Amino acid sequence: EGMAVDWIARNLYWTDMGLNRIEVVRLDGSSRKVILHQNMDDPRAIALDPAEGYMYWTDWGTSGRIERAAMDGTYRKVLIGKLGRPNAITIDYLERRLYWIDVDARKLESSDLSGNNRVQVIGEDIYEPYGLTQYTDYIYWTDWNNKSIQRANKTNGGNRTTIQIMPDNVLDIQVYHTSRQSGWNPCALNNGGCAHLCLAVPASIQSKIYTNHCGCPTHYSLNSDNKTCSYPKTFMLFSQRSSINRFLIETLDSPEINFPIPNLKNIKGLDYDPVERFVYWIDGRTKTVKKSHVNGTKASIVVANPTDNIHPFAIAVNSYSRTLFWSCSQHNTINVTTLSGTPIGTVIGDEDDKPRYLAVHPTKGFLFWVNMIHPPLIERSNMDGQMRKILFSTELDSPVSLTVDVLDNFISWGDAGLKTIERATIFG
């Protein structure tokens, strides 16, 4: 909904009313981090004061309000409460004042940057304001209702003028001038020494002239040098139709994030290679297997389908042998391809087989699969398809999905027909 640039640290902040959070990312799109996600109702507009280390935002929630926090999300405070729907916010950096428009009250108001000395600037005839900015003696806003850009004196609302009428609805508005992008903090020099994000913190809080914190992308951890970050060691991935997401499983306070992988459509299967940090998935639309680095780069096709002659159903990555196992529901086979995309061959595929869901135990050298014949089976073999063995042939209805506990040597599956989740040792 709202967006603002930290011109000193070269970061971009935004509010998300759908996920109820505030996030930040480098201007090149890297190092995305969730700054705030708790006790957020409907965050709307956002404004930054990077020279002082503060961000301000409006929230439409059950009780409309304006809040302030340090730019790393700490020291959060409600400045002004009991509002309707504050739809826009901006800062007068020279006079050190905050301006906002309340859609419900149809008012344009102002206060100092601590929420005190509140005054009404305009109290009527503001119909559907959307964007708001300030420059010299004037405050400027857009009006959705009459498709206009308007201005008025920032102190008393006088000299109100419509300066532009547009053929379509006008949304956000900004004035770009050195007076509105000035100031300094340590993030201006070599990103504050930070490997990823440099996040300004108010000097008054730290009792220093200038200060900052180094921040990490969401789920990364800050190392002991307080500058570099480490990739998470334990996490969970899940896919939705058009996204691949990650969250931490060792804490309840973990916002999920989606990987910045473009053009995801109709995802049918998912696995991960921890060695190179690539995710692998089945594209149900093109009936191919694809991969991408978790940062969204190096996307490519691993299993192509130029003649529409295959239908990948499930995948399993063997990070030890650098291979991908995938079942094909069109030919009823389990096939092996290198992680770089070179076909190796078929390991399972007898005349009566219907292999579907897969799992591998790399250190034991085992391949597991659900054979969806009637009645269904859960089977095991070596990675080359030899030494095939039926592990379970009874009390199965519609087993879906398989996973292996490689530490304790268990295999688990869900049964959609029996509505159960079960497990057993890998030896049956």
Coordinates of C-alpha atoms in Angstrom, one line a residue:
E1 CA 0.0 0.0 0.0
G2 CA 2.6 2.5 1.0
M3 CA 6.2 2.9 0.0
A4 CA 9.2 5.1 1.0
V5 CA 12.9 5.3 0.1
D6 CA 15.7 5.6 2.6
W7 CA 17.9 7.8 0.4
I8 CA 20.9 7.5 2.8
A9 CA 21.1 3.7 3.2
R10 CA 19.7 3.0 -0.3
N11 CA 16.8 0.9 1.1
L12 CA 13.2 0.7 0.2
Y13 CA 10.4 0.3 2.8
W14 CA 6.8 -0.6 2.2
T15 CA 3.6 -1.5 4.0
D16 CA 1.6 -4.6 3.1
M17 CA -2.1 -4.5 4.2
G18 CA -2.6 -8.1 2.9
L19 CA 0.1 -9.6 5.1
N20 CA -0.1 -6.9 7.8
R21 CA 3.6 -6.1 7.9
I22 CA 6.3 -3.6 7.1
E23 CA 9.3 -4.8 5.0
V24 CA 12.6 -3.4 3.8
V25 CA 14.8 -4.3 0.9
R26 CA 17.9 -2.9 -0.8
L27 CA 17.2 -0.8 -3.8
D28 CA 18.6 -3.5 -6.0
G29 CA 16.0 -6.0 -4.7
S30 CA 18.3 -7.9 -2.4
S31 CA 18.3 -8.6 1.4
R32 CA 14.5 -8.5 1.9
K33 CA 13.6 -8.3 5.6
V34 CA 10.3 -8.2 7.5
I35 CA 10.7 -5.2 9.9
L36 CA 7.4 -5.5 11.8
H37 CA 4.6 -8.1 11.6
Q38 CA 3.1 -8.3 15.1
N39 CA 0.2 -6.2 16.2
M40 CA -0.3 -4.8 12.8
D41 CA -3.9 -4.4 11.7
D42 CA -4.0 -2.6 8.3
P43 CA -0.8 -0.6 7.8
R44 CA -1.3 1.9 5.0
A45 CA 1.0 4.9 4.4
I46 CA 4.7 5.2 5.5
A47 CA 7.2 8.0 5.7
L48 CA 10.9 7.9 6.6
D49 CA 13.2 10.3 8.4
P50 CA 16.5 8.4 7.9
A51 CA 18.7 11.3 9.2
E52 CA 17.0 10.9 12.6
G53 CA 16.5 7.1 12.3
Y54 CA 12.7 7.0 12.5
M55 CA 9.9 5.6 10.3
Y56 CA 6.3 6.7 10.6
W57 CA 3.2 4.9 9.4
T58 CA -0.6 4.9 9.5
D59 CA -2.8 2.0 10.4
W60 CA -6.4 1.6 9.4
G61 CA -7.1 -1.2 12.0
T62 CA -10.0 -1.4 14.5
S63 CA -8.6 1.8 16.0
G64 CA -6.9 4.0 13.4
R65 CA -3.6 5.3 14.5
I66 CA -0.2 6.8 13.6
E67 CA 2.9 4.9 14.9
R68 CA 6.6 5.5 15.0
A69 CA 9.6 3.2 15.3
A70 CA 13.3 3.1 14.7
M71 CA 14.1 2.1 11.2
D72 CA 15.1 -1.4 12.4
G73 CA 11.6 -1.8 14.0
T74 CA 12.6 -1.3 17.6
Y75 CA 11.3 1.4 19.9
R76 CA 7.8 1.2 18.5
K77 CA 5.3 3.7 19.8
V78 CA 1.8 4.9 19.0
L79 CA 1.9 8.7 18.5
I80 CA -1.7 9.4 17.7
G81 CA -4.7 7.1 18.3
K82 CA -8.4 7.2 17.9
L83 CA -8.3 8.1 14.2
G84 CA -10.6 6.9 11.4
R85 CA -8.7 5.8 8.4
P86 CA -5.5 7.8 8.1
N87 CA -4.8 7.3 4.4
A88 CA -1.7 9.4 3.8
I89 CA 1.3 10.7 5.7
T90 CA 4.3 12.9 5.0
I91 CA 7.0 14.8 6.9
D92 CA 8.1 18.5 6.8
Y93 CA 11.8 17.9 7.3
L94 CA 12.6 21.6 7.8
E95 CA 9.8 22.5 10.3
R96 CA 10.0 19.0 11.9
R97 CA 6.3 18.3 11.6
L98 CA 4.1 15.4 10.5
Y99 CA 1.1 15.7 8.2
W100 CA -1.7 13.2 7.6
I101 CA -5.2 13.0 6.1
D102 CA -8.0 11.0 7.7
V103 CA -10.4 9.7 5.1
D104 CA -13.3 9.2 7.5
A105 CA -13.0 12.6 9.2
R106 CA -12.1 14.3 5.9
K107 CA -9.4 16.3 7.7
L108 CA -5.8 17.2 7.0
E109 CA -4.0 17.5 10.3
S110 CA -0.5 18.1 11.6
S111 CA 1.6 17.5 14.7
D112 CA 5.2 17.6 15.7
L113 CA 7.3 14.4 15.2
S114 CA 6.4 13.2 18.7
G115 CA 2.7 13.4 18.1
N116 CA 2.2 16.6 20.2
N117 CA 1.0 20.1 19.2
R118 CA -1.6 18.7 17.0
V119 CA -3.5 21.1 14.8
Q120 CA -6.2 20.9 12.0
V121 CA -5.0 22.3 8.7
I122 CA -8.0 21.6 6.6
G123 CA -11.4 20.5 8.0
E124 CA -13.7 20.2 5.0
D125 CA -14.1 19.3 1.3
I126 CA -11.4 16.6 1.3
Y127 CA -13.3 13.8 -0.3
E128 CA -11.2 10.8 -1.2
P129 CA -7.5 11.7 -0.6
Y130 CA -4.8 9.1 -1.4
G131 CA -1.3 10.6 -1.6
L132 CA 0.3 13.4 0.4
T133 CA 3.6 15.3 0.2
Q134 CA 5.0 18.7 1.3
Y135 CA 7.3 21.3 -0.2
T136 CA 8.2 24.8 1.1
D137 CA 5.1 26.5 2.3
Y138 CA 2.6 24.1 0.8
I139 CA 1.1 20.7 1.4
Y140 CA 0.1 18.7 -1.7
W141 CA -2.4 15.8 -2.0
T142 CA -4.2 13.7 -4.6
D143 CA -8.0 13.3 -4.6
W144 CA -9.4 10.0 -5.9
N145 CA -12.9 11.5 -6.2
N146 CA -12.3 14.4 -8.5
K147 CA -9.1 13.1 -10.1
S148 CA -7.1 16.1 -9.1
I149 CA -3.8 17.2 -7.5
Q150 CA -4.4 20.0 -4.9
R151 CA -2.3 22.2 -2.6
A152 CA -2.8 24.4 0.3
N153 CA -0.8 26.4 2.8
K154 CA 0.7 24.0 5.2
T155 CA 0.0 26.1 8.3
N156 CA -3.5 27.2 7.9
G157 CA -4.9 25.5 4.8
G158 CA -5.3 28.8 3.0
N159 CA -4.7 29.6 -0.6
R160 CA -6.1 26.2 -1.6
T161 CA -5.7 25.5 -5.3
T162 CA -6.4 22.7 -7.7
I163 CA -3.2 22.6 -9.7
Q164 CA -3.9 19.6 -12.0
I165 CA -7.0 17.7 -13.1
M166 CA -6.2 14.3 -14.6
P167 CA -8.2 12.1 -17.0
D168 CA -8.0 9.1 -14.6
N169 CA -7.7 8.5 -10.8
V170 CA -4.6 10.0 -9.2
L171 CA -2.9 7.8 -6.6
D172 CA 0.4 8.6 -4.9
I173 CA 2.4 11.9 -5.1
Q174 CA 5.9 12.9 -4.2
V175 CA 8.1 16.0 -4.4
Y176 CA 11.7 15.4 -5.2
H177 CA 14.1 18.1 -4.0
T178 CA 17.4 18.2 -2.0
S179 CA 15.5 19.7 1.0
R180 CA 13.5 16.6 1.2
Q181 CA 16.4 14.2 0.8
S182 CA 19.2 15.6 3.0
G183 CA 20.9 14.6 6.2
W184 CA 23.5 12.0 7.1
N185 CA 24.0 8.8 9.2
P186 CA 26.7 6.1 9.1
C187 CA 24.8 4.1 6.5
A188 CA 26.0 6.7 4.0
L189 CA 29.5 5.3 4.1
N190 CA 30.1 1.8 2.7
N191 CA 26.6 0.7 3.8
G192 CA 27.7 1.3 7.4
G193 CA 30.0 -1.6 7.1
C194 CA 27.0 -4.0 6.9
A195 CA 27.0 -7.0 4.5
H196 CA 23.3 -6.7 3.9
L197 CA 21.1 -4.0 5.4
C198 CA 22.2 -0.9 7.2
L199 CA 19.3 0.3 9.4
A200 CA 19.4 3.7 11.1
V201 CA 18.5 4.1 14.8
P202 CA 17.7 7.4 16.5
A203 CA 20.8 8.9 18.1
S204 CA 18.8 10.1 21.2
I205 CA 17.9 6.5 22.0
Q206 CA 21.5 5.3 21.9
S207 CA 23.0 8.4 23.4
K208 CA 25.4 8.8 20.5
I209 CA 25.7 11.3 17.8
Y210 CA 24.9 8.9 15.0
T211 CA 24.3 5.2 15.1
N212 CA 22.9 2.3 13.1
H213 CA 22.3 -1.5 13.2
C214 CA 23.3 -4.0 10.6
G215 CA 20.2 -6.1 9.6
C216 CA 19.9 -9.4 8.0
P217 CA 17.4 -10.8 5.4
T218 CA 14.4 -12.4 7.1
H219 CA 15.4 -15.7 8.8
Y220 CA 19.1 -15.0 8.5
S221 CA 21.0 -14.5 11.8
L222 CA 23.5 -11.8 12.6
N223 CA 27.0 -13.1 13.3
S224 CA 29.1 -12.1 16.3
D225 CA 30.9 -9.4 14.2
N226 CA 27.5 -7.6 14.1
K227 CA 28.0 -7.0 10.4
T228 CA 27.7 -10.2 8.4
C229 CA 24.8 -12.7 8.4
S230 CA 24.4 -16.5 8.2
Y231 CA 21.8 -18.4 6.2
P232 CA 19.2 -20.3 8.4
K233 CA 20.2 -23.8 9.2
T234 CA 16.7 -25.2 10.0
F235 CA 13.5 -24.0 8.2
M236 CA 10.5 -25.3 6.4
L237 CA 9.5 -24.7 2.8
F238 CA 6.0 -24.9 1.5
S239 CA 4.5 -24.1 -1.9
Q240 CA 1.3 -22.5 -3.0
R241 CA 0.0 -22.4 -6.5
S242 CA 2.3 -19.5 -7.6
S243 CA 4.8 -19.1 -4.7
I244 CA 7.5 -20.9 -2.8
N245 CA 7.7 -19.9 0.9
R246 CA 9.9 -20.3 3.9
F247 CA 9.5 -20.0 7.6
L248 CA 11.4 -21.0 10.7
I249 CA 10.2 -24.0 12.7
E250 CA 12.0 -23.4 15.9
T251 CA 10.1 -20.3 16.9
L252 CA 6.5 -19.3 16.8
D253 CA 7.5 -15.7 16.0
S254 CA 8.5 -16.3 12.4
P255 CA 6.9 -14.5 9.5
E256 CA 6.8 -16.5 6.3
I257 CA 8.5 -15.1 3.2
N258 CA 8.2 -16.1 -0.4
F259 CA 11.3 -16.6 -2.6
P260 CA 11.6 -13.9 -5.3
I261 CA 11.4 -16.4 -8.1
P262 CA 9.6 -15.0 -11.2
N263 CA 6.9 -16.7 -13.3
L264 CA 5.8 -19.4 -10.8
K265 CA 2.7 -21.1 -12.0
N266 CA 0.8 -24.2 -10.9
I267 CA 3.4 -25.6 -8.6
K268 CA 2.9 -29.4 -8.1
G269 CA 6.0 -30.6 -6.2
L270 CA 8.9 -29.2 -4.2
D271 CA 12.3 -30.1 -2.9
Y272 CA 15.5 -28.4 -1.8
D273 CA 19.3 -28.8 -2.3
P274 CA 21.1 -27.5 0.8
V275 CA 24.5 -27.7 -0.9
E276 CA 23.8 -25.0 -3.5
R277 CA 20.7 -23.6 -1.9
F278 CA 18.5 -24.3 -4.9
V279 CA 14.8 -25.1 -4.8
Y280 CA 13.3 -27.6 -7.3
W281 CA 9.7 -27.8 -8.3
I282 CA 7.3 -29.2 -10.8
D283 CA 5.6 -26.7 -13.1
G284 CA 2.2 -28.3 -13.7
R285 CA 1.4 -26.0 -16.6
T286 CA 4.4 -26.9 -18.7
K287 CA 4.9 -30.4 -17.2
T288 CA 8.6 -29.7 -16.5
V289 CA 10.9 -29.7 -13.5
K290 CA 12.6 -26.4 -12.8
K291 CA 15.1 -25.0 -10.3
S292 CA 16.2 -21.7 -9.0
H293 CA 18.5 -20.3 -6.3
V294 CA 16.6 -19.1 -3.3
N295 CA 17.6 -15.5 -4.2
G296 CA 15.6 -15.9 -7.4
T297 CA 18.6 -16.1 -9.7
K298 CA 19.8 -18.9 -12.0
A299 CA 16.4 -20.2 -12.8
S300 CA 16.4 -23.0 -15.3
I301 CA 14.7 -26.2 -16.6
V302 CA 16.1 -29.5 -15.2
V303 CA 13.6 -31.8 -16.9
A304 CA 12.4 -30.5 -20.2
N305 CA 9.3 -31.6 -22.0
P306 CA 9.6 -30.3 -25.6
T307 CA 7.2 -32.9 -27.1
D308 CA 4.6 -32.9 -24.3
N309 CA 5.5 -36.6 -23.7
I310 CA 6.0 -36.7 -20.0
H311 CA 4.0 -35.7 -16.9
P312 CA 6.2 -35.3 -13.8
F313 CA 4.3 -36.1 -10.6
A314 CA 6.7 -36.0 -7.7
I315 CA 10.4 -35.2 -7.1
A316 CA 13.1 -36.0 -4.6
V317 CA 16.6 -34.4 -4.5
N318 CA 19.6 -36.6 -3.5
S319 CA 22.1 -33.9 -2.5
Y320 CA 24.9 -36.4 -2.0
S321 CA 24.9 -37.9 -5.5
R322 CA 23.7 -34.6 -7.1
T323 CA 20.7 -36.3 -8.7
L324 CA 17.0 -35.7 -9.0
F325 CA 14.5 -38.5 -8.9
W326 CA 11.2 -37.9 -10.5
S327 CA 8.1 -40.0 -11.1
C328 CA 6.1 -39.8 -14.3
S329 CA 2.4 -40.4 -14.2
Q330 CA 2.2 -40.7 -18.0
H331 CA 4.7 -43.5 -18.3
N332 CA 4.4 -44.9 -14.7
T333 CA 8.2 -44.7 -14.1
I334 CA 10.7 -43.3 -11.7
N335 CA 13.5 -41.5 -13.5
V336 CA 16.9 -40.0 -12.6
T337 CA 18.4 -36.8 -13.9
T338 CA 21.5 -35.0 -12.7
L339 CA 20.9 -31.7 -10.9
S340 CA 22.4 -30.0 -13.9
G341 CA 19.8 -31.5 -16.2
T342 CA 21.5 -34.5 -17.8
P343 CA 19.2 -37.5 -18.1
I344 CA 20.6 -40.7 -16.5
G345 CA 17.7 -43.2 -17.0
T346 CA 14.8 -45.0 -15.6
V347 CA 15.2 -47.0 -12.3
I348 CA 11.5 -48.1 -11.7
G349 CA 8.9 -48.9 -14.3
D350 CA 7.6 -52.4 -14.6
E351 CA 4.4 -53.1 -16.6
D352 CA 2.1 -53.1 -13.6
D353 CA 3.8 -50.2 -11.7
K354 CA 2.2 -46.8 -10.9
P355 CA 4.9 -45.0 -8.9
R356 CA 3.9 -41.6 -7.6
Y357 CA 5.1 -40.0 -4.4
L358 CA 8.9 -40.2 -3.7
A359 CA 11.5 -39.9 -0.9
V360 CA 15.2 -40.7 -0.7
H361 CA 17.5 -41.6 2.2
P362 CA 20.9 -40.5 0.7
T363 CA 23.1 -41.9 3.4
K364 CA 21.5 -45.3 3.4
G365 CA 21.2 -45.3 -0.4
F366 CA 17.4 -46.0 -0.3
L367 CA 14.6 -44.9 -2.6
F368 CA 11.0 -45.0 -1.4
W369 CA 7.8 -44.6 -3.3
V370 CA 4.1 -45.0 -3.3
N371 CA 2.9 -47.5 -5.8
M372 CA -0.7 -46.5 -6.6
I373 CA -1.9 -49.9 -7.9
H374 CA -4.9 -51.4 -6.2
P375 CA -4.5 -52.0 -3.4
P376 CA -1.7 -49.4 -3.0
L377 CA 1.8 -50.2 -1.8
I378 CA 4.7 -48.4 -0.2
E379 CA 8.0 -49.8 -1.6
R380 CA 11.7 -49.4 -1.2
S381 CA 14.8 -50.1 -3.3
N382 CA 18.4 -49.1 -3.7
M383 CA 19.0 -45.9 -5.6
D384 CA 19.5 -47.9 -8.8
G385 CA 16.1 -49.6 -8.5
Q386 CA 17.7 -52.9 -7.4
M387 CA 16.8 -54.9 -4.2
R388 CA 13.2 -53.8 -4.5
K389 CA 11.1 -54.6 -1.5
I390 CA 7.4 -54.0 -0.5
L391 CA 7.4 -52.4 2.9
F392 CA 3.6 -52.0 3.4
S393 CA 0.7 -53.6 1.5
T394 CA -2.1 -53.5 4.1
E395 CA -4.1 -50.8 5.9
L396 CA -3.4 -48.3 3.1
D397 CA -6.2 -46.4 1.3
S398 CA -4.8 -43.4 -0.5
P399 CA -1.2 -42.7 0.7
V400 CA -0.1 -39.2 -0.3
S401 CA 3.4 -37.7 0.1
L402 CA 6.4 -39.4 1.7
T403 CA 9.2 -38.0 3.8
V404 CA 12.3 -39.6 5.4
D405 CA 13.8 -38.9 8.8
V406 CA 17.4 -39.5 8.0
L407 CA 18.6 -39.1 11.6
D408 CA 16.3 -41.6 13.3
N409 CA 15.6 -43.7 10.1
F410 CA 11.9 -43.4 9.9
I411 CA 9.6 -42.9 6.9
S412 CA 6.3 -41.0 7.3
W413 CA 3.3 -40.6 5.0
G414 CA -0.2 -39.2 5.0
D415 CA -3.2 -41.2 3.9
A416 CA -5.9 -39.0 2.4
G417 CA -8.4 -41.9 2.5
L418 CA -7.9 -42.9 6.1
K419 CA -7.2 -39.3 7.1
T420 CA -4.1 -40.3 9.1
I421 CA -0.5 -39.5 9.3
E422 CA 1.7 -42.6 9.9
R423 CA 5.3 -43.5 10.3
A424 CA 7.4 -46.6 10.5
T425 CA 11.1 -47.5 10.4
I426 CA 12.7 -47.5 7.0
F427 CA 13.0 -51.2 7.2
G428 CA 9.3 -51.7 7.5

